[in-house]
Tab-separated table of C-alpha atoms and ligand atoms in Angstrom:
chain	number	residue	atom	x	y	z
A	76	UNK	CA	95.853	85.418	78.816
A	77	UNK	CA	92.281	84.304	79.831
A	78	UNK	CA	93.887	82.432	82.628
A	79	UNK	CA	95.537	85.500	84.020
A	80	UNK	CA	95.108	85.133	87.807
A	81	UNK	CA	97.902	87.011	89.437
A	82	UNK	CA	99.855	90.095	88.201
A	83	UNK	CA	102.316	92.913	89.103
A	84	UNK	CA	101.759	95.716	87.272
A	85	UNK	CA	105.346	95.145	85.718
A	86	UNK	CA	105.428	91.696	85.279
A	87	UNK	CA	102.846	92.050	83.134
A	88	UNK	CA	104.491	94.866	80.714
A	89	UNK	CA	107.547	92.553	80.713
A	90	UNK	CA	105.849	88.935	80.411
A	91	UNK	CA	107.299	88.967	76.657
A	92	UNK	CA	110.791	89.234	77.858
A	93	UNK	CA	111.095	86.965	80.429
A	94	UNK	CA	110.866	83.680	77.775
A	95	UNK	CA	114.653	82.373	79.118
A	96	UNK	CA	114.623	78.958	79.621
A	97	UNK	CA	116.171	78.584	83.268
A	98	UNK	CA	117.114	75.552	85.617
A	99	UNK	CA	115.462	75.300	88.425
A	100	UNK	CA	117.186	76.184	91.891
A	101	UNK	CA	119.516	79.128	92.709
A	102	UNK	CA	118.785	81.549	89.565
A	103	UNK	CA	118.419	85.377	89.977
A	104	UNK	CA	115.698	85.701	86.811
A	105	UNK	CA	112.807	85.382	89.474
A	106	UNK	CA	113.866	88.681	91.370
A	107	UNK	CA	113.733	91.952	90.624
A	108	UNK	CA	116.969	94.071	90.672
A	109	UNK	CA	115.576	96.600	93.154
A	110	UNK	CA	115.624	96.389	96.667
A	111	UNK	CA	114.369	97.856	99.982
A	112	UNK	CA	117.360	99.368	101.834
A	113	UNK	CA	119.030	97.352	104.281
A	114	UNK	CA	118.047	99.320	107.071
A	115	UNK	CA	114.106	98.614	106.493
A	116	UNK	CA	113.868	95.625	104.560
A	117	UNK	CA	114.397	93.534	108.348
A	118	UNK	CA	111.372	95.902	109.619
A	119	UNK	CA	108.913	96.262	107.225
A	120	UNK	CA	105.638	97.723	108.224
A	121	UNK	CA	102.474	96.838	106.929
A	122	UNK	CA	99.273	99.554	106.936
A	123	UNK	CA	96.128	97.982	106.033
A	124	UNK	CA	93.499	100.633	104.749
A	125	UNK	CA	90.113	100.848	105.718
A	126	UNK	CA	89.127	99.541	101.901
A	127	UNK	CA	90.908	96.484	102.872
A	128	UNK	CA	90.209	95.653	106.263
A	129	UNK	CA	88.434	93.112	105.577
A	130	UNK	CA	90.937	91.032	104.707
A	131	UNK	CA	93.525	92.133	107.884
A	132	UNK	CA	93.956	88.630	108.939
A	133	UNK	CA	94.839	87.345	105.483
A	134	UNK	CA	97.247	89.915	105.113
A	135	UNK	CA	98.604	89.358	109.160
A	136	UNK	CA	98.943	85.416	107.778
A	137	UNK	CA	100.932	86.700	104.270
A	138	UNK	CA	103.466	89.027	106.545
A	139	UNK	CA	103.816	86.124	108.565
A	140	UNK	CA	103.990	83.927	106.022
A	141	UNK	CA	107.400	85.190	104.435
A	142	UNK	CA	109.188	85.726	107.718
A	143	UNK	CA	111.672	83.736	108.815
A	144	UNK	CA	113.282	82.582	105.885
A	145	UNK	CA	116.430	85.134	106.151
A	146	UNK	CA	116.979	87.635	108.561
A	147	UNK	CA	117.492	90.354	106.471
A	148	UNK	CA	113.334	89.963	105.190
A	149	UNK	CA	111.360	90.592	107.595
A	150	UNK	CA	107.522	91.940	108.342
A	151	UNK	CA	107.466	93.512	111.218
A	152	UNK	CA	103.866	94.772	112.340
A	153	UNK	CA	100.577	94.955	110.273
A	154	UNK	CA	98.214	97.512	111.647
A	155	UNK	CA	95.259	99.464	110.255
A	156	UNK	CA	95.474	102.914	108.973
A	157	UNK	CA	93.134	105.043	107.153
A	158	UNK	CA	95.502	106.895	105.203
A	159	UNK	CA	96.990	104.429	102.842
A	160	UNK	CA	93.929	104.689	101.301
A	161	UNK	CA	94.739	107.974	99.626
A	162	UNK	CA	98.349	108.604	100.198
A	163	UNK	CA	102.420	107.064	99.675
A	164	UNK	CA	103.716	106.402	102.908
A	165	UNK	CA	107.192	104.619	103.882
A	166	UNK	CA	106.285	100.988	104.308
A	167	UNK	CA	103.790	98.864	102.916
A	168	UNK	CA	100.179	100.120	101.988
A	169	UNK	CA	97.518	97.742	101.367
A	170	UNK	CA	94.327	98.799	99.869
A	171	UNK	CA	91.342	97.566	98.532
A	172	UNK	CA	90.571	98.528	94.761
A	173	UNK	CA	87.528	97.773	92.044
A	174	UNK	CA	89.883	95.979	89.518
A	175	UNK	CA	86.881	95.190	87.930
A	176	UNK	CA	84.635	92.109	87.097
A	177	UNK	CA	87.567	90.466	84.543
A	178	UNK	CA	90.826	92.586	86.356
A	179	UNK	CA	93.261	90.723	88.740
A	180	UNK	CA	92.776	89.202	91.987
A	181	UNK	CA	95.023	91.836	93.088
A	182	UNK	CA	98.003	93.600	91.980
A	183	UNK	CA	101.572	94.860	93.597
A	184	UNK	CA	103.908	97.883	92.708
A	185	UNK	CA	106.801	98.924	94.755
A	186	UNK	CA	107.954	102.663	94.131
A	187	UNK	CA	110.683	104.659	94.020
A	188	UNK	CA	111.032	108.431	95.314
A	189	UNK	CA	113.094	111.707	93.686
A	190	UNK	CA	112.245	114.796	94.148
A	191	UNK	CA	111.909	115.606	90.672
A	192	UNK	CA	109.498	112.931	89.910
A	193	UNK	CA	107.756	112.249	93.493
A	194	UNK	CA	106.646	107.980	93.510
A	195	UNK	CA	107.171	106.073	90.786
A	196	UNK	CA	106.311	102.546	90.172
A	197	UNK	CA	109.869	100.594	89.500
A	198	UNK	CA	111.165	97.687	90.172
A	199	UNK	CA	114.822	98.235	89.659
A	200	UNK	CA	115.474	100.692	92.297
A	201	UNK	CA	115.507	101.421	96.180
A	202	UNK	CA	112.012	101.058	97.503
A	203	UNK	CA	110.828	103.776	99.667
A	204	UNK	CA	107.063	101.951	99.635
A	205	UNK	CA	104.969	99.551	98.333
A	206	UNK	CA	101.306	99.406	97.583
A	207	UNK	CA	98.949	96.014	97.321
A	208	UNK	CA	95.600	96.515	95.737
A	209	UNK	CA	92.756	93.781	96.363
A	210	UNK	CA	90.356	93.577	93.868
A	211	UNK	CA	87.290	94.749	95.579
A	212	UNK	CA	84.644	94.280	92.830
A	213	UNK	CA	81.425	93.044	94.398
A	214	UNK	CA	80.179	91.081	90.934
A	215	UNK	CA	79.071	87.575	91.967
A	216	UNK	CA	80.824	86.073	89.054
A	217	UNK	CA	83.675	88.292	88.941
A	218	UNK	CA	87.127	88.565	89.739
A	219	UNK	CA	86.776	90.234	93.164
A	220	UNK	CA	88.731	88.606	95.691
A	221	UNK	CA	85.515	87.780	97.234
A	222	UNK	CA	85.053	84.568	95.123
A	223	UNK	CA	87.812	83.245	95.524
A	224	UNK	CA	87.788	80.081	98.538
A	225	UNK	CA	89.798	80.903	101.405
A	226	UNK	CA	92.890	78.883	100.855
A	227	UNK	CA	93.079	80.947	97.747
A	228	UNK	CA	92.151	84.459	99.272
A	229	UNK	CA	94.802	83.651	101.509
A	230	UNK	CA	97.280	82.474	98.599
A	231	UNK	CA	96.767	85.946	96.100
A	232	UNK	CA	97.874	87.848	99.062
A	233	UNK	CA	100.721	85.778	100.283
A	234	UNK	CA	101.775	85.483	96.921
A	235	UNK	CA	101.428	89.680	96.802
A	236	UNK	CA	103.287	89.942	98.975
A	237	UNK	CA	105.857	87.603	97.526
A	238	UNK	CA	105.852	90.696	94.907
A	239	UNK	CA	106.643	93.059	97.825
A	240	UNK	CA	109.718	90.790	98.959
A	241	UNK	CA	111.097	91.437	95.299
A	242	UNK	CA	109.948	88.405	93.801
A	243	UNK	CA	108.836	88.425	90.098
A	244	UNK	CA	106.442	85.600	88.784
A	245	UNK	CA	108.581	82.545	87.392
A	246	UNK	CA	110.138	82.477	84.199
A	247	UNK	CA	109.798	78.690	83.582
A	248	UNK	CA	106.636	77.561	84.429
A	249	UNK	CA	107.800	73.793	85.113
A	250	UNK	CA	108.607	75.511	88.739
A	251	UNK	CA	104.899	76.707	89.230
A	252	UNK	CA	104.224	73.358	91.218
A	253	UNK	CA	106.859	74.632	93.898
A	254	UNK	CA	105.871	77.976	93.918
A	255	UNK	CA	103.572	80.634	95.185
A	256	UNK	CA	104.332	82.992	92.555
A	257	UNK	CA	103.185	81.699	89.382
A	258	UNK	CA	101.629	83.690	87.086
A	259	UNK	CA	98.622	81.512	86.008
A	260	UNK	CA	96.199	79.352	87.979
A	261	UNK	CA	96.739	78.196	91.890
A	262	UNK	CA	98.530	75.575	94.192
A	263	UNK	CA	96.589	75.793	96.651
A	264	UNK	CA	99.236	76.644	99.159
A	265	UNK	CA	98.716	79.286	101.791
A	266	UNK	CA	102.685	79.417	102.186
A	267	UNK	CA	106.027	80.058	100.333
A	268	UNK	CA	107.098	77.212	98.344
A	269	UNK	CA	110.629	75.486	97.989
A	270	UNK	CA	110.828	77.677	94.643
A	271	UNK	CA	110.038	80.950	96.868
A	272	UNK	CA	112.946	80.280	99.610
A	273	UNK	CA	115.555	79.666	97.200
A	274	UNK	CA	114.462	83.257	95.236
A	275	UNK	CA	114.334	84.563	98.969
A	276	UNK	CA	118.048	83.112	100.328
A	277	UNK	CA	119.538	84.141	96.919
A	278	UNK	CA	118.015	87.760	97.395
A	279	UNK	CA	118.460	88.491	100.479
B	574	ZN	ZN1	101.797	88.242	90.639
């Protein structure tokens, strides 16, 4: 696990049950089972808190990044908003978060809502938000996103976002080279990979 580079807080609890050997192309095992409703997930918004905002054009560039590739997925404004920094609100929330010197890049969680049980992190029902935490940590030699080069700033948050879209990391790692959600390491691609539309067209 010392190469750890991206998570989702889920991926990570289930990483020892995703081990099924899968051919590449149109598989479902790369995408969670839960979904933003149909009647948001073409006009998603995205509120940047003031703990991230210095990374707003990164996160502009990840929005971007995954629209276009169906309809039915789409980011529609990114805007800056001091209250996702302390509160669930119906779209996506990104924040910026000490992680700590060895903790992620950044992490994802999309949540669920009842009344009985308020937000809850899950990734097998209907969304009501989503929060992205960038790891904030100001340690020179740490994991803050801060130390990472650009292309790969800009490739944690696209491939958070990725996460967001309902998008796990892959089960067989022989895909990693065609996609922006592997687990460990980086491609140094800014964009979705061939791996990522497929997951995307067979989603949504
Ligand atoms: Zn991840």
């Amino acid at each position: 696990m010392n190469k750890k580079i991206f998570s989702s807080i889920v991926p990570f609890v289930l990483a020892g049950t995703l081990g099924v050997s899968t051919a590449m192309g149109h598989t479902n095992t790369d995408i969670y089972s839960g979904n933003w409703p149909s009647s948001v997930s073409n006009n998603l918004d995205v509120a940047v808190g003031t703990s991230a905002q210095g990374y707003l054009l990164r996160i502009q560039n990840a929005a971007s990044a995954w629209n276009g590739i169906e309809p039915a997925l789409n980011f529609s404004s990114v805007y800056t908003s001091s209250s996702t920094d302390t509160s669930h609100v119906a779209r996506v929330n990104v924040r910026g978060a000490d992680l700590g010197v060895t903790g992620l890049y950044a992490d994802t969680s999309n949540y669920s809502y009842s009344i009985i049980w308020g937000y809850t992190a899950d990734w097998s029902a209907e969304w009501k938000d989503s929060i992205v935490r960038l790891n904030t940590n100001t340690n020179t030699t740490g994991n803050g996103l801060q130390n990472l080069s650009y292309t790969r700033i800009q490739e944690t948050v696209t491939h958070e976002f990725g996460h967001v879209s309902a998008l796990k990391h892959n089960s067989n790692t022989t895909e990693d080279s065609i996609s922006i959600m592997r687990q460990y390491g980086f491609n140094d691609k800014t964009t979705p990979l061939s791996h990522d539309v497929s997951m995307i067209q067979y989603k949504y």
